[in-house]
Tab-separated table of N, CA and C in Angstrom:
chain	number	residue	atom	x	y	z
A	15	MET	N	-14.212	59.269	137.385
A	15	MET	CA	-14.699	60.106	138.460
A	15	MET	C	-14.392	59.412	139.778
A	16	THR	N	-13.964	60.180	140.755
A	16	THR	CA	-13.681	59.599	142.053
A	16	THR	C	-14.462	60.322	143.128
A	17	LYS	N	-15.197	59.569	143.910
A	17	LYS	CA	-15.987	60.102	145.031
A	17	LYS	C	-16.141	59.006	146.072
A	18	THR	N	-16.222	59.370	147.360
A	18	THR	CA	-16.671	58.383	148.341
A	18	THR	C	-18.174	58.425	148.312
A	19	SER	N	-18.790	57.435	148.860
A	19	SER	CA	-20.222	57.371	148.675
A	19	SER	C	-20.969	57.119	149.959
A	20	ASN	N	-22.210	57.533	149.926
A	20	ASN	CA	-23.136	57.339	151.027
A	20	ASN	C	-24.164	56.332	150.536
A	21	PRO	N	-24.088	55.076	150.991
A	21	PRO	CA	-24.989	54.054	150.470
A	21	PRO	C	-26.452	54.350	150.775
A	22	VAL	N	-27.279	53.965	149.838
A	22	VAL	CA	-28.720	54.132	149.989
A	22	VAL	C	-29.359	52.805	149.639
A	23	SER	N	-30.199	52.284	150.518
A	23	SER	CA	-30.908	51.057	150.179
A	23	SER	C	-32.291	51.424	149.685
A	24	GLY	N	-32.785	50.653	148.755
A	24	GLY	CA	-34.092	50.946	148.182
A	24	GLY	C	-35.064	49.822	148.429
A	25	SER	N	-36.305	50.074	148.101
A	25	SER	CA	-37.324	49.046	148.230
A	25	SER	C	-37.979	48.852	146.873
A	26	VAL	N	-38.796	47.840	146.775
A	26	VAL	CA	-39.493	47.563	145.522
A	26	VAL	C	-40.339	48.754	145.095
A	27	SER	N	-40.869	49.505	146.072
A	27	SER	CA	-41.708	50.663	145.751
A	27	SER	C	-40.897	51.848	145.253
A	28	GLY	N	-39.561	51.744	145.316
A	28	GLY	CA	-38.713	52.825	144.837
A	28	GLY	C	-38.337	53.837	145.899
A	29	VAL	N	-38.757	53.627	147.138
A	29	VAL	CA	-38.426	54.547	148.221
A	29	VAL	C	-36.994	54.273	148.662
A	30	GLU	N	-36.179	55.336	148.752
A	30	GLU	CA	-34.798	55.167	149.169
A	30	GLU	C	-34.668	55.382	150.663
A	31	HIS	N	-33.793	54.598	151.299
A	31	HIS	CA	-33.538	54.699	152.727
A	31	HIS	C	-32.037	54.830	152.922
A	32	PRO	N	-31.520	56.049	153.195
A	32	PRO	CA	-30.077	56.201	153.381
A	32	PRO	C	-29.587	55.378	154.560
A	33	THR	N	-28.424	54.768	154.405
A	33	THR	CA	-27.813	54.041	155.500
A	33	THR	C	-26.743	54.914	156.123
A	34	THR	N	-26.235	54.497	157.259
A	34	THR	CA	-25.242	55.301	157.952
A	34	THR	C	-23.851	54.709	157.829
A	35	ARG	N	-23.636	53.853	156.868
A	35	ARG	CA	-22.343	53.214	156.715
A	35	ARG	C	-21.317	54.243	156.274
A	36	THR	N	-20.191	54.312	156.980
A	36	THR	CA	-19.119	55.229	156.627
A	36	THR	C	-17.800	54.500	156.711
A	37	GLY	N	-16.775	55.100	156.176
A	37	GLY	CA	-15.454	54.513	156.271
A	37	GLY	C	-15.345	53.183	155.569
A	38	VAL	N	-16.036	53.002	154.481
A	38	VAL	CA	-16.050	51.739	153.763
A	38	VAL	C	-14.750	51.568	153.003
A	39	SER	N	-14.191	50.381	153.057
A	39	SER	CA	-12.975	50.080	152.323
A	39	SER	C	-13.205	50.302	150.836
A	40	PRO	N	-12.288	51.000	150.168
A	40	PRO	CA	-12.466	51.234	148.733
A	40	PRO	C	-12.606	49.931	147.942
A	41	LEU	N	-11.937	48.855	148.418
A	41	LEU	CA	-11.998	47.571	147.727
A	41	LEU	C	-13.390	46.963	147.778
A	42	MET	N	-14.126	47.226	148.851
A	42	MET	CA	-15.365	46.510	149.093
A	42	MET	C	-16.612	47.378	149.058
A	43	GLN	N	-16.652	48.433	148.266
A	43	GLN	CA	-17.807	49.326	148.253
A	43	GLN	C	-19.055	48.648	147.700
A	44	SER	N	-18.909	47.789	146.714
A	44	SER	CA	-20.070	47.206	146.052
A	44	SER	C	-20.772	46.184	146.927
A	45	GLN	N	-22.095	46.185	146.867
A	45	GLN	CA	-22.879	45.185	147.579
A	45	GLN	C	-23.252	44.036	146.647
A	46	SER	N	-22.725	44.033	145.437
A	46	SER	CA	-23.156	43.035	144.465
A	46	SER	C	-22.147	41.907	144.295
A	47	LEU	N	-21.186	41.773	145.188
A	47	LEU	CA	-20.199	40.715	145.076
A	47	LEU	C	-20.691	39.464	145.740
A	48	PRO	N	-20.052	38.351	145.436
A	48	PRO	CA	-20.732	37.404	144.581
A	48	PRO	C	-22.089	37.016	145.148
A	49	THR	N	-23.059	37.090	144.325
A	49	THR	CA	-24.422	36.786	144.731
A	49	THR	C	-25.167	36.209	143.545
A	50	HIS	N	-26.271	35.584	143.818
A	50	HIS	CA	-27.079	35.006	142.747
A	50	HIS	C	-28.256	35.895	142.393
A	51	ASN	N	-28.409	37.019	143.098
A	51	ASN	CA	-29.505	37.943	142.809
A	51	ASN	C	-29.290	38.596	141.452
A	52	LEU	N	-30.350	38.726	140.698
A	52	LEU	CA	-30.262	39.389	139.408
A	52	LEU	C	-30.513	40.880	139.535
A	53	VAL	N	-31.231	41.292	140.568
A	53	VAL	CA	-31.539	42.697	140.791
A	53	VAL	C	-30.939	43.108	142.129
A	54	HIS	N	-30.224	44.216	142.134
A	54	HIS	CA	-29.621	44.728	143.362
A	54	HIS	C	-30.372	45.978	143.767
A	55	MET	N	-30.888	45.990	144.983
A	55	MET	CA	-31.732	47.080	145.457
A	55	MET	C	-30.914	48.070	146.269
A	56	GLY	N	-30.006	48.765	145.643
A	56	GLY	CA	-29.217	49.747	146.361
A	56	GLY	C	-28.487	50.655	145.407
A	57	SER	N	-28.055	51.763	145.927
A	57	SER	CA	-27.258	52.702	145.156
A	57	SER	C	-26.372	53.453	146.131
A	58	ALA	N	-25.522	54.306	145.620
A	58	ALA	CA	-24.635	55.095	146.465
A	58	ALA	C	-24.566	56.510	145.913
A	59	THR	N	-24.470	57.472	146.807
A	59	THR	CA	-24.354	58.871	146.434
A	59	THR	C	-22.989	59.366	146.870
A	60	ALA	N	-22.243	59.987	145.967
A	60	ALA	CA	-20.897	60.458	146.284
A	60	ALA	C	-20.942	61.626	147.257
A	61	MET	N	-20.092	61.568	148.288
A	61	MET	CA	-19.960	62.660	149.254
A	61	MET	C	-18.603	63.348	149.120
A	62	THR	N	-17.547	62.595	148.877
A	62	THR	CA	-16.204	63.130	148.656
A	62	THR	C	-15.520	62.275	147.604
A	63	ASP	N	-14.295	62.591	147.261
A	63	ASP	CA	-13.573	61.863	146.227
A	63	ASP	C	-13.345	60.399	146.600
A	64	CYS	N	-13.504	59.507	145.617
A	64	CYS	CA	-13.201	58.086	145.763
A	64	CYS	C	-13.065	57.486	144.369
A	65	ALA	N	-12.621	56.267	144.305
A	65	ALA	CA	-12.515	55.565	143.032
A	65	ALA	C	-13.517	54.417	143.026
A	66	VAL	N	-14.125	54.167	141.884
A	66	VAL	CA	-15.096	53.089	141.742
A	66	VAL	C	-14.528	52.074	140.760
A	67	LEU	N	-14.549	50.818	141.156
A	67	LEU	CA	-14.047	49.740	140.312
A	67	LEU	C	-15.107	48.650	140.265
A	68	ARG	N	-15.467	48.236	139.063
A	68	ARG	CA	-16.443	47.160	138.899
A	68	ARG	C	-15.688	45.882	138.577
A	69	ILE	N	-15.950	44.836	139.358
A	69	ILE	CA	-15.307	43.543	139.148
A	69	ILE	C	-16.384	42.554	138.738
A	70	GLU	N	-16.174	41.892	137.622
A	70	GLU	CA	-17.126	40.886	137.161
A	70	GLU	C	-17.207	39.752	138.186
A	71	LYS	N	-18.394	39.192	138.342
A	71	LYS	CA	-18.628	38.146	139.333
A	71	LYS	C	-17.676	36.968	139.149
A	72	LYS	N	-17.537	36.486	137.926
A	72	LYS	CA	-16.677	35.326	137.671
A	72	LYS	C	-15.236	35.625	138.051
A	73	ALA	N	-14.754	36.813	137.719
A	73	ALA	CA	-13.380	37.192	138.054
A	73	ALA	C	-13.181	37.243	139.568
A	74	MET	N	-14.172	37.757	140.293
A	74	MET	CA	-14.055	37.842	141.753
A	74	MET	C	-14.085	36.460	142.379
A	75	VAL	N	-14.985	35.610	141.929
A	75	VAL	CA	-15.064	34.243	142.468
A	75	VAL	C	-13.757	33.506	142.203
A	76	ASP	N	-13.232	33.627	140.983
A	76	ASP	CA	-11.947	32.993	140.653
A	76	ASP	C	-10.832	33.515	141.557
A	77	ALA	N	-10.782	34.825	141.756
A	77	ALA	CA	-9.744	35.426	142.600
A	77	ALA	C	-9.883	34.965	144.050
A	78	LEU	N	-11.113	34.846	144.540
A	78	LEU	CA	-11.324	34.387	145.916
A	78	LEU	C	-10.853	32.943	146.103
A	79	HIS	N	-11.039	32.111	145.077
A	79	HIS	CA	-10.573	30.719	145.146
A	79	HIS	C	-9.051	30.637	145.044
A	80	ARG	N	-8.475	31.480	144.231
A	80	ARG	CA	-7.046	31.442	143.935
A	80	ARG	C	-6.201	32.155	144.996
A	81	GLU	N	-6.658	33.287	145.481
A	81	GLU	CA	-5.882	34.139	146.396
A	81	GLU	C	-6.435	34.031	147.817
A	82	HIS	N	-5.754	33.259	148.647
A	82	HIS	CA	-6.243	33.036	150.013
A	82	HIS	C	-6.200	34.307	150.863
A	83	THR	N	-5.225	35.158	150.636
A	83	THR	CA	-5.163	36.419	151.387
A	83	THR	C	-6.365	37.291	151.047
A	84	LEU	N	-6.693	37.382	149.763
A	84	LEU	CA	-7.867	38.142	149.338
A	84	LEU	C	-9.129	37.546	149.953
A	85	SER	N	-9.226	36.232	149.936
A	85	SER	CA	-10.389	35.552	150.501
A	85	SER	C	-10.532	35.871	151.991
A	86	ASP	N	-9.416	35.835	152.724
A	86	ASP	CA	-9.447	36.162	154.156
A	86	ASP	C	-9.864	37.611	154.382
A	87	LEU	N	-9.296	38.535	153.602
A	87	LEU	CA	-9.639	39.954	153.728
A	87	LEU	C	-11.110	40.195	153.405
A	88	PHE	N	-11.596	39.529	152.363
A	88	PHE	CA	-12.981	39.696	151.948
A	88	PHE	C	-13.939	39.187	153.027
A	89	MET	N	-13.629	38.024	153.604
A	89	MET	CA	-14.474	37.482	154.680
A	89	MET	C	-14.461	38.409	155.896
A	90	ALA	N	-13.290	38.930	156.251
A	90	ALA	CA	-13.196	39.864	157.383
A	90	ALA	C	-14.019	41.112	157.101
A	91	TYR	N	-13.960	41.601	155.861
A	91	TYR	CA	-14.754	42.770	155.483
A	91	TYR	C	-16.251	42.472	155.609
A	92	LEU	N	-16.692	41.324	155.073
A	92	LEU	CA	-18.113	40.972	155.123
A	92	LEU	C	-18.610	40.833	156.557
A	93	LEU	N	-17.822	40.204	157.410
A	93	LEU	CA	-18.216	40.071	158.817
A	93	LEU	C	-18.289	41.441	159.487
A	94	GLY	N	-17.313	42.290	159.224
A	94	GLY	CA	-17.324	43.644	159.778
A	94	GLY	C	-18.511	44.449	159.293
A	95	ARG	N	-18.833	44.293	158.005
A	95	ARG	CA	-19.974	45.012	157.434
A	95	ARG	C	-21.280	44.559	158.082
A	96	ASN	N	-21.426	43.254	158.297
A	96	ASN	CA	-22.642	42.751	158.942
A	96	ASN	C	-22.758	43.244	160.378
A	97	ILE	N	-21.644	43.291	161.090
A	97	ILE	CA	-21.664	43.833	162.456
A	97	ILE	C	-22.095	45.284	162.425
A	98	ARG	N	-21.572	46.037	161.469
A	98	ARG	CA	-21.939	47.457	161.358
A	98	ARG	C	-23.427	47.617	161.055
A	99	TYR	N	-23.974	46.774	160.181
A	99	TYR	CA	-25.409	46.832	159.882
A	99	TYR	C	-26.239	46.554	161.133
A	100	GLU	N	-25.812	45.577	161.935
A	100	GLU	CA	-26.517	45.285	163.182
A	100	GLU	C	-26.455	46.482	164.125
A	101	GLU	N	-25.275	47.112	164.225
A	101	GLU	CA	-25.134	48.298	165.078
A	101	GLU	C	-26.042	49.421	164.592
A	102	ASP	N	-26.104	49.609	163.270
A	102	ASP	CA	-26.967	50.647	162.699
A	102	ASP	C	-28.438	50.376	163.006
A	103	LEU	N	-28.855	49.118	162.918
A	103	LEU	CA	-30.242	48.758	163.203
A	103	LEU	C	-30.584	49.010	164.669
A	104	VAL	N	-29.719	48.568	165.567
A	104	VAL	CA	-29.942	48.802	166.998
A	104	VAL	C	-29.989	50.299	167.273
A	105	ASP	N	-29.082	51.055	166.661
A	105	ASP	CA	-29.050	52.508	166.826
A	105	ASP	C	-30.370	53.129	166.386
A	106	GLN	N	-30.872	52.714	165.229
A	106	GLN	CA	-32.114	53.268	164.690
A	106	GLN	C	-33.319	52.908	165.554
A	107	LEU	N	-33.326	51.701	166.095
A	107	LEU	CA	-34.476	51.238	166.871
A	107	LEU	C	-34.516	51.775	168.302
A	108	PHE	N	-33.352	51.961	168.919
A	108	PHE	CA	-33.333	52.232	170.353
A	108	PHE	C	-32.778	53.589	170.767
A	109	ASN	N	-32.154	54.337	169.875
A	109	ASN	CA	-31.570	55.616	170.258
A	109	ASN	C	-32.373	56.789	169.717
A	110	SER	N	-32.326	57.888	170.438
A	110	SER	CA	-32.985	59.117	169.990
A	110	SER	C	-32.239	59.673	168.779
A	111	SER	N	-32.887	60.563	168.048
A	111	SER	CA	-32.234	61.155	166.877
A	111	SER	C	-30.997	61.949	167.287
A	112	GLU	N	-30.987	62.538	168.470
A	112	GLU	CA	-29.803	63.266	168.943
A	112	GLU	C	-28.624	62.310	169.127
A	113	LYS	N	-28.870	61.154	169.726
A	113	LYS	CA	-27.805	60.162	169.902
A	113	LYS	C	-27.355	59.598	168.560
A	114	ARG	N	-28.300	59.401	167.631
A	114	ARG	CA	-27.926	58.902	166.304
A	114	ARG	C	-27.044	59.913	165.581
A	115	LEU	N	-27.363	61.211	165.725
A	115	LEU	CA	-26.538	62.248	165.103
A	115	LEU	C	-25.142	62.258	165.717
A	116	ALA	N	-25.059	62.183	167.037
A	116	ALA	CA	-23.751	62.148	167.697
A	116	ALA	C	-22.946	60.951	167.203
A	117	ARG	N	-23.592	59.803	167.075
A	117	ARG	CA	-22.902	58.594	166.621
A	117	ARG	C	-22.394	58.751	165.198
A	118	ILE	N	-23.224	59.292	164.309
A	118	ILE	CA	-22.790	59.416	162.918
A	118	ILE	C	-21.659	60.430	162.791
A	119	LEU	N	-21.680	61.492	163.586
A	119	LEU	CA	-20.578	62.461	163.562
A	119	LEU	C	-19.278	61.809	164.023
A	120	LEU	N	-19.354	60.989	165.066
A	120	LEU	CA	-18.162	60.280	165.532
A	120	LEU	C	-17.673	59.275	164.496
A	121	LEU	N	-18.596	58.588	163.833
A	121	LEU	CA	-18.206	57.642	162.786
A	121	LEU	C	-17.548	58.359	161.615
A	122	LEU	N	-18.114	59.490	161.217
A	122	LEU	CA	-17.531	60.256	160.115
A	122	LEU	C	-16.141	60.778	160.469
A	123	ALA	N	-15.906	61.041	161.750
A	123	ALA	CA	-14.602	61.521	162.207
A	123	ALA	C	-13.646	60.362	162.519
A	124	HIS	N	-14.108	59.133	162.329
A	124	HIS	CA	-13.305	57.922	162.555
A	124	HIS	C	-12.844	57.778	164.001
A	125	PHE	N	-13.634	58.248	164.964
A	125	PHE	CA	-13.295	58.052	166.372
A	125	PHE	C	-13.376	56.567	166.691
A	126	GLY	N	-12.447	56.092	167.520
A	126	GLY	CA	-12.422	54.692	167.909
A	126	GLY	C	-11.681	53.808	166.937
A	127	LYS	N	-11.191	54.370	165.838
A	127	LYS	CA	-10.417	53.596	164.864
A	127	LYS	C	-8.933	53.768	165.173
A	128	GLU	N	-8.116	52.858	164.649
A	128	GLU	CA	-6.674	52.962	164.842
A	128	GLU	C	-6.156	54.246	164.220
A	129	GLY	N	-5.105	54.788	164.818
A	129	GLY	CA	-4.527	56.026	164.308
A	129	GLY	C	-5.233	57.230	164.892
A	130	VAL	N	-4.913	58.373	164.353
A	130	VAL	CA	-5.477	59.631	164.841
A	130	VAL	C	-6.814	59.884	164.162
A	131	PRO	N	-7.858	60.197	164.943
A	131	PRO	CA	-9.153	60.498	164.326
A	131	PRO	C	-9.080	61.757	163.471
A	132	GLU	N	-9.902	61.803	162.442
A	132	GLU	CA	-10.019	62.992	161.610
A	132	GLU	C	-11.026	63.903	162.290
A	133	THR	N	-10.536	64.984	162.894
A	133	THR	CA	-11.467	65.846	163.607
A	133	THR	C	-12.270	66.716	162.658
A	134	VAL	N	-11.783	66.896	161.424
A	134	VAL	CA	-12.527	67.690	160.447
A	134	VAL	C	-13.281	66.738	159.530
A	135	ILE	N	-14.587	66.873	159.507
A	135	ILE	CA	-15.440	66.021	158.681
A	135	ILE	C	-15.599	66.676	157.316
A	136	PRO	N	-15.520	65.892	156.229
A	136	PRO	CA	-15.763	66.468	154.900
A	136	PRO	C	-17.107	67.185	154.862
A	137	LYS	N	-17.193	68.195	154.013
A	137	LYS	CA	-18.418	68.999	153.933
A	137	LYS	C	-19.623	68.092	153.685
A	138	ILE	N	-20.581	68.197	154.585
A	138	ILE	CA	-21.797	67.397	154.498
A	138	ILE	C	-22.953	68.280	154.953
A	139	SER	N	-24.026	68.251	154.217
A	139	SER	CA	-25.154	69.133	154.531
A	139	SER	C	-25.975	68.581	155.693
A	140	GLN	N	-26.689	69.476	156.345
A	140	GLN	CA	-27.585	69.050	157.418
A	140	GLN	C	-28.710	68.185	156.865
A	141	GLU	N	-29.099	68.429	155.632
A	141	GLU	CA	-30.128	67.600	154.987
A	141	GLU	C	-29.635	66.162	154.841
A	142	THR	N	-28.376	65.999	154.422
A	142	THR	CA	-27.804	64.662	154.286
A	142	THR	C	-27.707	63.977	155.642
A	143	LEU	N	-27.250	64.714	156.656
A	143	LEU	CA	-27.200	64.149	158.009
A	143	LEU	C	-28.595	63.729	158.469
A	144	ALA	N	-29.592	64.557	158.178
A	144	ALA	CA	-30.971	64.233	158.560
A	144	ALA	C	-31.427	62.942	157.899
A	145	GLU	N	-31.121	62.769	156.616
A	145	GLU	CA	-31.491	61.540	155.910
A	145	GLU	C	-30.772	60.338	156.507
A	146	MET	N	-29.513	60.521	156.884
A	146	MET	CA	-28.723	59.417	157.423
A	146	MET	C	-29.244	58.935	158.772
A	147	ILE	N	-29.812	59.832	159.580
A	147	ILE	CA	-30.271	59.429	160.915
A	147	ILE	C	-31.781	59.314	161.019
A	148	GLY	N	-32.492	59.655	159.949
A	148	GLY	CA	-33.942	59.485	159.938
A	148	GLY	C	-34.698	60.557	160.689
A	149	THR	N	-34.340	61.815	160.477
A	149	THR	CA	-35.054	62.919	161.109
A	149	THR	C	-35.096	64.094	160.133
A	150	THR	N	-35.528	65.244	160.612
A	150	THR	CA	-35.640	66.418	159.742
A	150	THR	C	-34.389	67.282	159.829
A	151	ARG	N	-34.198	68.118	158.816
A	151	ARG	CA	-33.066	69.031	158.810
A	151	ARG	C	-33.143	70.004	159.980
A	152	SER	N	-34.342	70.455	160.333
A	152	SER	CA	-34.479	71.400	161.445
A	152	SER	C	-34.054	70.768	162.775
A	153	ARG	N	-34.342	69.481	162.958
A	153	ARG	CA	-33.896	68.794	164.179
A	153	ARG	C	-32.374	68.678	164.201
A	154	VAL	N	-31.784	68.366	163.039
A	154	VAL	CA	-30.323	68.299	162.956
A	154	VAL	C	-29.724	69.658	163.302
A	155	SER	N	-30.300	70.737	162.761
A	155	SER	CA	-29.819	72.083	163.056
A	155	SER	C	-29.886	72.366	164.559
A	156	PHE	N	-30.999	72.000	165.181
A	156	PHE	CA	-31.168	72.189	166.624
A	156	PHE	C	-30.088	71.437	167.398
A	157	PHE	N	-29.872	70.164	167.053
A	157	PHE	CA	-28.875	69.354	167.758
A	157	PHE	C	-27.456	69.858	167.500
A	158	MET	N	-27.172	70.273	166.271
A	158	MET	CA	-25.833	70.781	165.946
A	158	MET	C	-25.545	72.045	166.753
A	159	ASN	N	-26.529	72.919	166.887
A	159	ASN	CA	-26.349	74.119	167.716
A	159	ASN	C	-26.094	73.732	169.170
A	160	ARG	N	-26.812	72.742	169.667
A	160	ARG	CA	-26.601	72.265	171.037
A	160	ARG	C	-25.190	71.691	171.183
A	161	PHE	N	-24.766	70.849	170.225
A	161	PHE	CA	-23.422	70.267	170.275
A	161	PHE	C	-22.357	71.364	170.254
A	162	ARG	N	-22.589	72.411	169.436
A	162	ARG	CA	-21.630	73.520	169.346
A	162	ARG	C	-21.546	74.250	170.683
A	163	LYS	N	-22.683	74.548	171.294
A	163	LYS	CA	-22.702	75.251	172.587
A	163	LYS	C	-22.036	74.429	173.687
A	164	LEU	N	-22.144	73.110	173.606
A	164	LEU	CA	-21.518	72.230	174.592
A	164	LEU	C	-20.036	71.980	174.301
A	165	GLY	N	-19.550	72.462	173.155
A	165	GLY	CA	-18.141	72.299	172.804
A	165	GLY	C	-17.803	70.975	172.150
A	166	PHE	N	-18.812	70.215	171.734
A	166	PHE	CA	-18.571	68.924	171.094
A	166	PHE	C	-18.156	69.072	169.637
A	167	ILE	N	-18.634	70.129	168.988
A	167	ILE	CA	-18.271	70.398	167.598
A	167	ILE	C	-17.842	71.850	167.486
A	168	HIS	N	-17.163	72.145	166.388
A	168	HIS	CA	-16.643	73.488	166.151
A	168	HIS	C	-16.639	73.711	164.641
A	169	TYR	N	-17.083	74.878	164.214
A	169	TYR	CA	-17.040	75.231	162.796
A	169	TYR	C	-15.865	76.176	162.581
A	170	ASN	N	-14.881	75.754	161.818
A	170	ASN	CA	-13.737	76.599	161.498
A	170	ASN	C	-13.171	76.107	160.172
A	171	GLY	N	-13.773	76.541	159.075
A	171	GLY	CA	-13.357	76.050	157.765
A	171	GLY	C	-13.789	74.616	157.523
A	172	GLY	N	-14.691	74.127	158.294
A	172	GLY	CA	-15.189	72.765	158.208
A	172	GLY	C	-15.725	72.354	159.563
A	173	LEU	N	-16.359	71.241	159.618
A	173	LEU	CA	-16.934	70.750	160.868
A	173	LEU	C	-15.880	69.950	161.618
A	174	GLN	N	-15.562	70.374	162.830
A	174	GLN	CA	-14.597	69.667	163.667
A	174	GLN	C	-15.336	68.998	164.814
A	175	VAL	N	-15.002	67.748	165.066
A	175	VAL	CA	-15.612	66.981	166.154
A	175	VAL	C	-14.566	66.801	167.242
A	176	HIS	N	-14.948	67.120	168.492
A	176	HIS	CA	-14.007	67.017	169.627
A	176	HIS	C	-14.419	65.877	170.533
């Protein structure tokens, strides 16, 4: 099965907290690489097609020691991921839900990345967007209507971000 995923972090109480991480490298989707933790408190929900590959810890550690290019790429990925987590935390703490929605739409459209941005976002429900930014579906609907009236988004066979 191939799907891209929307990571969800969990707590000991079993409550899930969707994260806003998008555009994750297919190589580095797992949060369980190499660690000494026996329990991993996270899961992912598929949003679009992707491939999932499980790499045993010993094999990954051996490859990181043996392949310097892989080791460099992996470190760059980990540093980038940590920066993204910090950005997500600051966004959640200091921005309104409207700004968080605008940010996640831009991230989903890959604005600011090399190459041409994808103006059409894969089909995603308002409920999922609400979970990703920490608000209600009705608030997302309100903001999406506002964005549409302002010309920031367009519905034409999919969600387009301008």
